[in-house]
Tab-separated table of C-alpha atoms in Angstrom:
chain	number	residue	atom	x	y	z
A	1	UNK	CA	-40.166	73.611	31.318
A	2	UNK	CA	-42.969	71.134	30.659
A	3	UNK	CA	-42.337	69.150	27.470
A	4	UNK	CA	-45.008	69.272	24.799
A	5	UNK	CA	-46.968	66.145	23.911
A	6	UNK	CA	-46.699	64.563	20.472
A	7	UNK	CA	-50.190	65.931	19.754
A	8	UNK	CA	-49.122	69.460	20.760
A	9	UNK	CA	-46.015	69.221	18.578
A	10	UNK	CA	-48.006	68.059	15.549
A	11	UNK	CA	-50.543	70.841	16.127
A	12	UNK	CA	-47.812	73.504	16.306
A	13	UNK	CA	-46.190	72.286	13.083
A	14	UNK	CA	-49.613	72.429	11.406
A	15	UNK	CA	-50.203	75.923	12.804
A	16	UNK	CA	-46.845	77.139	11.463
A	17	UNK	CA	-47.370	75.689	7.986
A	18	UNK	CA	-51.017	76.815	7.918
A	19	UNK	CA	-50.075	80.393	8.826
A	20	UNK	CA	-47.549	80.513	5.981
A	21	UNK	CA	-50.060	79.079	3.496
A	22	UNK	CA	-52.714	81.583	4.613
A	23	UNK	CA	-50.247	84.470	4.337
A	24	UNK	CA	-49.438	83.404	0.771
A	25	UNK	CA	-53.158	83.152	-0.044
A	26	UNK	CA	-52.903	79.404	-0.640
A	27	UNK	CA	-55.272	78.385	2.183
A	28	UNK	CA	-57.849	80.064	4.408
A	29	UNK	CA	-56.702	81.167	7.873
A	30	UNK	CA	-57.348	78.542	10.537
A	31	UNK	CA	-58.554	79.240	14.071
A	32	UNK	CA	-55.824	78.812	16.656
A	33	UNK	CA	-56.311	76.399	19.555
A	34	UNK	CA	-56.044	78.142	22.910
A	35	UNK	CA	-56.389	75.225	25.311
A	36	UNK	CA	-53.711	73.416	27.302
A	37	UNK	CA	-50.041	74.010	26.554
A	38	UNK	CA	-50.885	75.723	23.249
A	39	UNK	CA	-52.751	78.463	25.116
A	40	UNK	CA	-49.916	79.292	27.504
A	41	UNK	CA	-47.762	82.360	26.853
A	42	UNK	CA	-44.393	81.043	25.688
A	43	UNK	CA	-41.647	82.220	23.365
A	44	UNK	CA	-40.883	80.341	20.167
A	45	UNK	CA	-38.640	80.262	17.116
A	46	UNK	CA	-39.712	78.932	13.729
A	47	UNK	CA	-37.029	77.702	11.329
A	48	UNK	CA	-37.704	77.131	7.642
A	49	UNK	CA	-35.631	75.088	5.221
A	50	UNK	CA	-36.108	74.603	1.498
A	51	UNK	CA	-34.301	71.615	0.003
A	52	UNK	CA	-32.451	71.232	3.303
A	53	UNK	CA	-31.020	74.774	3.251
A	54	UNK	CA	-31.900	77.473	5.774
A	55	UNK	CA	-34.600	79.748	4.330
A	56	UNK	CA	-35.650	81.722	7.393
A	57	UNK	CA	-35.536	81.695	11.186
A	58	UNK	CA	-37.276	84.182	13.458
A	59	UNK	CA	-38.437	83.996	17.039
A	60	UNK	CA	-39.193	85.813	20.243
A	61	UNK	CA	-38.566	85.265	23.928
A	62	UNK	CA	-41.401	87.657	24.843
A	63	UNK	CA	-44.674	86.357	23.447
A	64	UNK	CA	-47.586	88.731	23.023
A	65	UNK	CA	-50.066	85.878	23.350
A	66	UNK	CA	-50.421	82.108	23.419
A	67	UNK	CA	-47.815	79.642	22.183
A	68	UNK	CA	-50.098	78.853	19.224
A	69	UNK	CA	-50.361	82.545	18.275
A	70	UNK	CA	-46.621	83.068	18.747
A	71	UNK	CA	-45.788	80.116	16.475
A	72	UNK	CA	-48.190	81.384	13.790
A	73	UNK	CA	-46.695	84.889	13.919
A	74	UNK	CA	-43.080	83.653	13.916
A	75	UNK	CA	-43.780	81.309	10.983
A	76	UNK	CA	-45.039	84.209	8.861
A	77	UNK	CA	-42.105	86.355	10.007
A	78	UNK	CA	-39.579	83.609	9.163
A	79	UNK	CA	-41.141	83.219	5.711
A	80	UNK	CA	-41.373	86.909	4.877
A	81	UNK	CA	-39.351	89.094	7.254
A	82	UNK	CA	-35.976	87.406	7.803
A	83	UNK	CA	-33.635	90.073	6.382
A	84	UNK	CA	-31.152	87.424	5.219
A	85	UNK	CA	-33.562	86.046	2.621
A	86	UNK	CA	-36.086	87.106	0.001
A	87	UNK	CA	-39.697	86.357	1.009
A	88	UNK	CA	-40.733	82.734	0.594
A	89	UNK	CA	-42.485	82.099	-2.727
A	90	UNK	CA	-45.510	79.861	-3.287
A	91	UNK	CA	-43.391	77.680	-5.584
A	92	UNK	CA	-41.146	76.726	-2.656
A	93	UNK	CA	-43.922	75.315	-0.444
A	94	UNK	CA	-43.635	71.735	-1.762
A	95	UNK	CA	-39.941	71.692	-0.759
A	96	UNK	CA	-40.431	73.468	2.586
A	97	UNK	CA	-39.607	71.864	5.938
A	98	UNK	CA	-40.794	73.582	9.128
A	99	UNK	CA	-39.203	73.286	12.585
A	100	UNK	CA	-40.458	74.812	15.833
A	101	UNK	CA	-38.560	75.565	19.024
A	102	UNK	CA	-40.881	76.212	21.979
A	103	UNK	CA	-38.802	78.137	24.496
A	104	UNK	CA	-38.451	77.936	28.232
A	105	UNK	CA	-37.899	81.085	30.279
A	106	UNK	CA	-34.300	82.363	30.015
A	107	UNK	CA	-32.291	82.584	33.244
A	108	UNK	CA	-29.026	84.367	33.908
A	109	UNK	CA	-25.869	82.254	33.619
A	110	UNK	CA	-23.845	82.795	36.794
A	111	UNK	CA	-20.961	80.563	35.740
A	112	UNK	CA	-19.930	79.163	32.321
A	113	UNK	CA	-19.866	75.700	33.909
A	114	UNK	CA	-23.682	75.811	33.997
A	115	UNK	CA	-23.879	75.678	30.188
A	116	UNK	CA	-24.749	72.189	28.961
A	117	UNK	CA	-24.285	71.824	25.215
A	118	UNK	CA	-27.339	70.148	23.707
A	119	UNK	CA	-29.581	71.161	26.595
A	120	UNK	CA	-29.193	74.939	26.735
A	121	UNK	CA	-29.500	77.686	24.187
A	122	UNK	CA	-27.775	81.026	24.722
A	123	UNK	CA	-28.954	84.618	24.751
A	124	UNK	CA	-26.319	87.372	25.065
A	125	UNK	CA	-27.001	91.078	25.588
A	126	UNK	CA	-24.568	93.969	25.809
A	127	UNK	CA	-25.655	97.535	25.184
A	128	UNK	CA	-27.823	97.544	22.052
A	129	UNK	CA	-26.409	94.218	20.891
A	130	UNK	CA	-28.399	91.040	21.331
A	131	UNK	CA	-28.009	87.550	19.905
A	132	UNK	CA	-29.453	84.098	20.500
A	133	UNK	CA	-28.594	80.590	19.393
A	134	UNK	CA	-30.874	77.587	19.888
A	135	UNK	CA	-29.582	74.491	21.729
A	136	UNK	CA	-29.385	72.414	18.537
A	137	UNK	CA	-26.980	74.862	16.848
A	138	UNK	CA	-24.047	73.836	19.050
A	139	UNK	CA	-24.831	70.157	18.506
A	140	UNK	CA	-25.172	70.537	14.710
A	141	UNK	CA	-21.777	72.270	14.525
A	142	UNK	CA	-20.006	70.068	17.083
A	143	UNK	CA	-19.160	73.020	19.338
A	144	UNK	CA	-18.022	72.825	22.925
A	145	UNK	CA	-19.302	75.346	25.506
A	146	UNK	CA	-16.525	77.899	24.881
A	147	UNK	CA	-17.103	77.836	21.118
A	148	UNK	CA	-20.863	78.158	21.641
A	149	UNK	CA	-20.329	81.255	23.823
A	150	UNK	CA	-18.010	82.738	21.202
A	151	UNK	CA	-20.515	82.225	18.392
A	152	UNK	CA	-23.486	83.719	20.243
A	153	UNK	CA	-21.369	86.845	20.815
A	154	UNK	CA	-20.393	86.994	17.138
A	155	UNK	CA	-24.047	86.585	16.133
A	156	UNK	CA	-24.873	89.600	18.326
A	157	UNK	CA	-22.206	91.649	16.523
A	158	UNK	CA	-19.938	91.578	19.566
A	159	UNK	CA	-16.317	90.499	20.016
A	160	UNK	CA	-15.928	86.754	20.629
A	161	UNK	CA	-15.152	87.200	24.339
A	162	UNK	CA	-17.771	89.863	25.064
A	163	UNK	CA	-19.673	87.392	27.257
A	164	UNK	CA	-16.866	87.785	29.838
A	165	UNK	CA	-17.325	91.564	30.145
A	166	UNK	CA	-19.014	92.809	33.349
A	167	UNK	CA	-21.773	94.646	31.447
A	168	UNK	CA	-22.657	91.623	29.299
A	169	UNK	CA	-25.658	89.494	30.227
A	170	UNK	CA	-25.645	85.831	29.268
A	171	UNK	CA	-28.813	83.819	29.718
A	172	UNK	CA	-29.460	80.109	29.324
A	173	UNK	CA	-32.720	78.696	28.076
A	174	UNK	CA	-34.126	75.315	27.207
A	175	UNK	CA	-36.146	74.610	24.092
A	176	UNK	CA	-38.459	71.834	23.005
A	177	UNK	CA	-37.238	71.483	19.400
A	178	UNK	CA	-39.076	69.449	16.762
A	179	UNK	CA	-39.805	69.531	13.058
A	180	UNK	CA	-41.358	68.008	10.008
A	181	UNK	CA	-39.597	65.244	8.157
A	182	UNK	CA	-37.714	66.611	5.130
A	183	UNK	CA	-39.747	66.411	1.927
A	184	UNK	CA	-36.968	65.064	-0.296
């Protein structure tokens, strides 16, 4: 996975915030850059916090278009479609902090020893169940690899050890994670 430049990162944060503002009717829609890394098809997650508390997080591993378009779409989805939260209100914008995770391509984990906490995120699939956790989640919570595997299963609505079942698929992915400085 090729890391994004500081310019690309700043552009993606601006795209995410701009898409939310446009969706709320607070700013006109902006054209999306399609050159370089921003034009490549790549999955992404957008995480929103208000006053330091999670306010929305939505992403996709299967982009329908460029990284820029994926970030714009996921920003609007995180602000208005995360079922855990009410839609973001215009009055929250001044206290909003945006983070973006540009994803690498997931690959199947053949052995749990491959998992490197802080480097890899996890995607688990079993039947209709599916769950993902970004690399930073394990670091933020101080989890080791076994605890990280347990929590991705629980997030998918599976038993904690489901990742060990023969019909479970566990994939590792890397993410270029960056965000705005908190506003408070």
